[in-house]
Short mmCIF file of C-alpha atoms in Angstrom, two decimals:
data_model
loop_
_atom_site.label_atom_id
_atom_site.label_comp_id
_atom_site.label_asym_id
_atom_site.label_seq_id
_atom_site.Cartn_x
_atom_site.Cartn_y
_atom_site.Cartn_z
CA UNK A 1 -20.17 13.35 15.51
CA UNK A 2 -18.75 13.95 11.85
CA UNK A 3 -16.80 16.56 10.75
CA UNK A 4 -18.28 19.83 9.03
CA UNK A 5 -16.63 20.94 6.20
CA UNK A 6 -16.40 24.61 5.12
CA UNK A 7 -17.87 24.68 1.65
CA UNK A 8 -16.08 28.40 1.32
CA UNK A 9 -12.67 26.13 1.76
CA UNK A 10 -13.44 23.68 -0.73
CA UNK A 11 -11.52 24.21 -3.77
CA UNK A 12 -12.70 22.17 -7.27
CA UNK A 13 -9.71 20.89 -9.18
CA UNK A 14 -9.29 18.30 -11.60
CA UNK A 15 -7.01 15.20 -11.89
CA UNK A 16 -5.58 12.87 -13.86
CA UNK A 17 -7.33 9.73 -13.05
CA UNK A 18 -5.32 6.54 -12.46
CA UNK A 19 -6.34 3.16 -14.49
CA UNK A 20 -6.27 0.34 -12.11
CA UNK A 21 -5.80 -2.63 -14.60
CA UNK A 22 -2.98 -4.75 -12.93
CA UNK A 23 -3.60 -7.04 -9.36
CA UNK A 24 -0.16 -5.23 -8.14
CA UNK A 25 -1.50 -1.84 -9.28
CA UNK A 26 -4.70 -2.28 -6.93
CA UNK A 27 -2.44 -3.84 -4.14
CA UNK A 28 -0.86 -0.58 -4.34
CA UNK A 29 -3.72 1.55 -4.14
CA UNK A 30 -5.38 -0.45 -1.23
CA UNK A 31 -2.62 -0.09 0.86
CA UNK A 32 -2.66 3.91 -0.38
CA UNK A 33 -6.19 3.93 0.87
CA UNK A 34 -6.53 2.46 4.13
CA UNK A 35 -5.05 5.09 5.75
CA UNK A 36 -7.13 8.44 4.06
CA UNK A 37 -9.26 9.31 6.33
CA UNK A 38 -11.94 9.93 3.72
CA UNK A 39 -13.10 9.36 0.42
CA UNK A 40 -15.52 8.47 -2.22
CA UNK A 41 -16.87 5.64 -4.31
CA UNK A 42 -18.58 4.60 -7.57
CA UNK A 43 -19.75 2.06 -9.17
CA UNK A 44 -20.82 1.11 -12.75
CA UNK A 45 -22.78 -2.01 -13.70
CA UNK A 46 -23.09 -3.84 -16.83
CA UNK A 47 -26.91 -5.05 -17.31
CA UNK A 48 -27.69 -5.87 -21.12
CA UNK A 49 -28.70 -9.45 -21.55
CA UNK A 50 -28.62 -10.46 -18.25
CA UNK A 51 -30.45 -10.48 -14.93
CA UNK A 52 -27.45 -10.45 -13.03
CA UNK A 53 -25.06 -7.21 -12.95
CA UNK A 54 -21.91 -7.61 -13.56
CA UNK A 55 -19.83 -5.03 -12.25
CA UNK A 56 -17.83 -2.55 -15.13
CA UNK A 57 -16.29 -0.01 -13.51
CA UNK A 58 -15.27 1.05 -9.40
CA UNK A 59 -14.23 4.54 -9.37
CA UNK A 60 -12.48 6.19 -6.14
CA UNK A 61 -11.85 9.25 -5.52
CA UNK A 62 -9.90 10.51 -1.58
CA UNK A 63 -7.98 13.76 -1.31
CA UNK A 64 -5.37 14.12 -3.52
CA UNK A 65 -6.44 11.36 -6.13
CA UNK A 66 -8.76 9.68 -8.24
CA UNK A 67 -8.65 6.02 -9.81
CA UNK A 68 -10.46 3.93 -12.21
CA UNK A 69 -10.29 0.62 -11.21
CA UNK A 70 -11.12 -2.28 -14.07
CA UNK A 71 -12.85 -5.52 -12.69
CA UNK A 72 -12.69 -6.87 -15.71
CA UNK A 73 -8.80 -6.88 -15.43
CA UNK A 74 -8.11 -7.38 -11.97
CA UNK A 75 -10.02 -8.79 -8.81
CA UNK A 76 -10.82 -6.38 -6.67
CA UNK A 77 -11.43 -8.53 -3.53
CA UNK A 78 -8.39 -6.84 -2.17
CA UNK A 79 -10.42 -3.75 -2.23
CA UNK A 80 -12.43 -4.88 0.52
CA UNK A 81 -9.58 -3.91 3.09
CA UNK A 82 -10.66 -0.53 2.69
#
């Protein structure tokens, strides 16, 4: 069964997002992540020219954070784990 959540309760703030643009930085936040219980993610593709997409951008968001992590910069394999 999931959990309900009380949209009266929800509060809308915004954060500072975190650039993810280092292998130790993501290592970090992977080892952050595994234990949220929840949270939310994005991606962004790069298309021009090409058949195949390329992905641009992962964005994650959980409950007290957000980060932009770069794929251009870093290999997110690690992210996997979560």
């Amino acid at each position: 069964m999931s959990e309900s959540v009380d949209m009266q309760r929800v509060e809308t703030q915004i954060r500072e997002a975190k650039l993810i643009a280092s292998d130790e930085a993501l290592r970090s936040l992977v080892k952050h992540l595994v234990d949220e219980p929840l949270y939310g993610i994005d991606t962004e593709f790069h298309r021009e020219r090409t058949y195949f997409a390329k992905l641009a951008l992962l964005q994650v968001a959980w409950s007290d954070g957000i980060a932009l992590i770069d794929p251009l910069s870093v290999d997110v394999e690690p992210f996997g784990e979560v």
